[in-house]
Amino acid sequence: GKSGYDHFMLKEIHEQPRALRQCLRGRVDELGAAVDIEDLGDLSPTGVQFVACGTSYHAALYGAQLYRRAGIPAQTFLASEYATAPPPIGDALVVGVTQSGETADTLSALREARHRGARTMAVTNTVGSTAARECDHALYIRAGPEIGVAASKTFASQLAALNLLALGTAPVDRPRETIAGLRDLPGQVQALLDDSRASAVAEQYQDAGAYFFVGRGHQYPVALEGALKMKEITYKHAEGFAAGELKHGPLALVTDDTPVFAVVVGDGEQARKTVGNVKEVEARDAPVVAVTDGRSDVERYADEVLEIPETHPEAAAVLANVQLQLVSYYTAKGLGRSIDKPRNLAKSVTVE
Ligand code: M6R
């Protein structure tokens, strides 16, 4: 059952601390210096192609960034567009990110990859799923069953699992810091859940005409995911952009009726540039909601702030996403939507 929550989605949002702990359990050594993952062996791919759909595609975009930062060429493809991908070369690994392990588009891309001679891996929540059985390797995200059609806890667990995968198979820079960031996550997500202003923000903007989400670097997939969640459960128009792309077109849509959610983490170059983009939307009178660790001056240009604890940029993506999940959830609730079973959508999409 829903354990006292109004919806499975809210229950599953609140299960994230536990899901994240499960994902890490037994996979990080005592000293926090290395990861040890069953079924990876001594895999060290010379390149990685990710294939996935929907929310899992957003996780895969993030996964490819982790590899690229470690100096390994990596690309992400929508599974349904994999036919246009270049053939995997050398010791390339093709990773299907799929919560259910049964998504037809993803299965078909993985089969194509195998046909092209690549080694394949499923990053999945479902033991014994078709993807897990058909791939050479399976990495389980261990989020526990997710009933809500909208993916919530599985996205957080995918991000954590992809960090473990990169740590276990690529020369990730400063692994101890990344591992420390992952270990801090369950407690930080709990603290955020206990003290979020998301429902007040949702209520304030629930009648808006459309919603935009922007982020850069690791926060770009979070912006895309924030928008997908919003459209899927509220039925309102929402779009996610790379923060830098706003001025290349979407800015034309920005008005005082289009709240812009901006994810801004840290105080470095990336944050500074995103704050610059935020100033542009603020100048068009758009309400700005900053999702931030408070280290930049974005709050000066924001109408509302959703705080996240300070951590590494990789881990911050999980935290920022939790705030956006809550905003979508409470907006949908305020609008009286069918949150756990949105119209026209299915939990597992088994047709191409
Ligand atoms: O089971 P999968 O991860 O392969 O599912 C892929 C998408 O259908 C899925 O992530 C979908 O976008 C989410 N349910 C949206 O919340």
Coordinates of C-alpha atoms and ligand atoms in Angstrom, one line a residue, residues 53-56 97-101 103 106 149-151 158 228-229 232 347 349, ligand 1:
C53 CA 14.3 6.4 -23.2
G54 CA 12.5 9.1 -21.1
T55 CA 13.7 9.5 -17.6
S56 CA 16.3 6.8 -18.1
V97 CA 19.7 2.3 -18.8
T98 CA 16.2 0.9 -18.2
Q99 CA 14.3 0.8 -14.9
S100 CA 12.0 -2.0 -16.0
G101 CA 14.4 -3.8 -18.3
T103 CA 11.3 -1.2 -22.7
T106 CA 15.9 0.0 -25.4
V149 CA 4.1 5.6 -13.6
A150 CA 6.3 8.7 -13.2
A151 CA 9.8 7.6 -12.4
Q158 CA 20.2 5.3 -11.6
L228 CA 9.4 15.7 -18.2
K229 CA 8.0 15.1 -14.7
E232 CA 3.7 14.0 -17.5
K347 CA 4.8 2.2 -16.7
V349 CA 6.4 0.6 -22.8
Ligands
M6R1 O1 11.7 1.1 -17.8 P1 12.5 2.2 -18.5 O2 13.5 2.9 -17.6 O3 13.2 1.7 -19.7 O4 11.5 3.2 -19.0 C1 11.8 4.3 -19.9 C2 10.8 5.4 -19.9 O5 9.6 4.9 -20.5 C3 10.5 5.9 -18.5 O6 11.7 6.4 -18.0 C4 9.5 7.1 -18.6 O7 10.0 8.1 -19.3 C5 9.2 7.4 -17.1 N1 8.2 6.6 -16.5 C6 8.7 8.9 -17.0 O8 8.5 9.2 -15.7

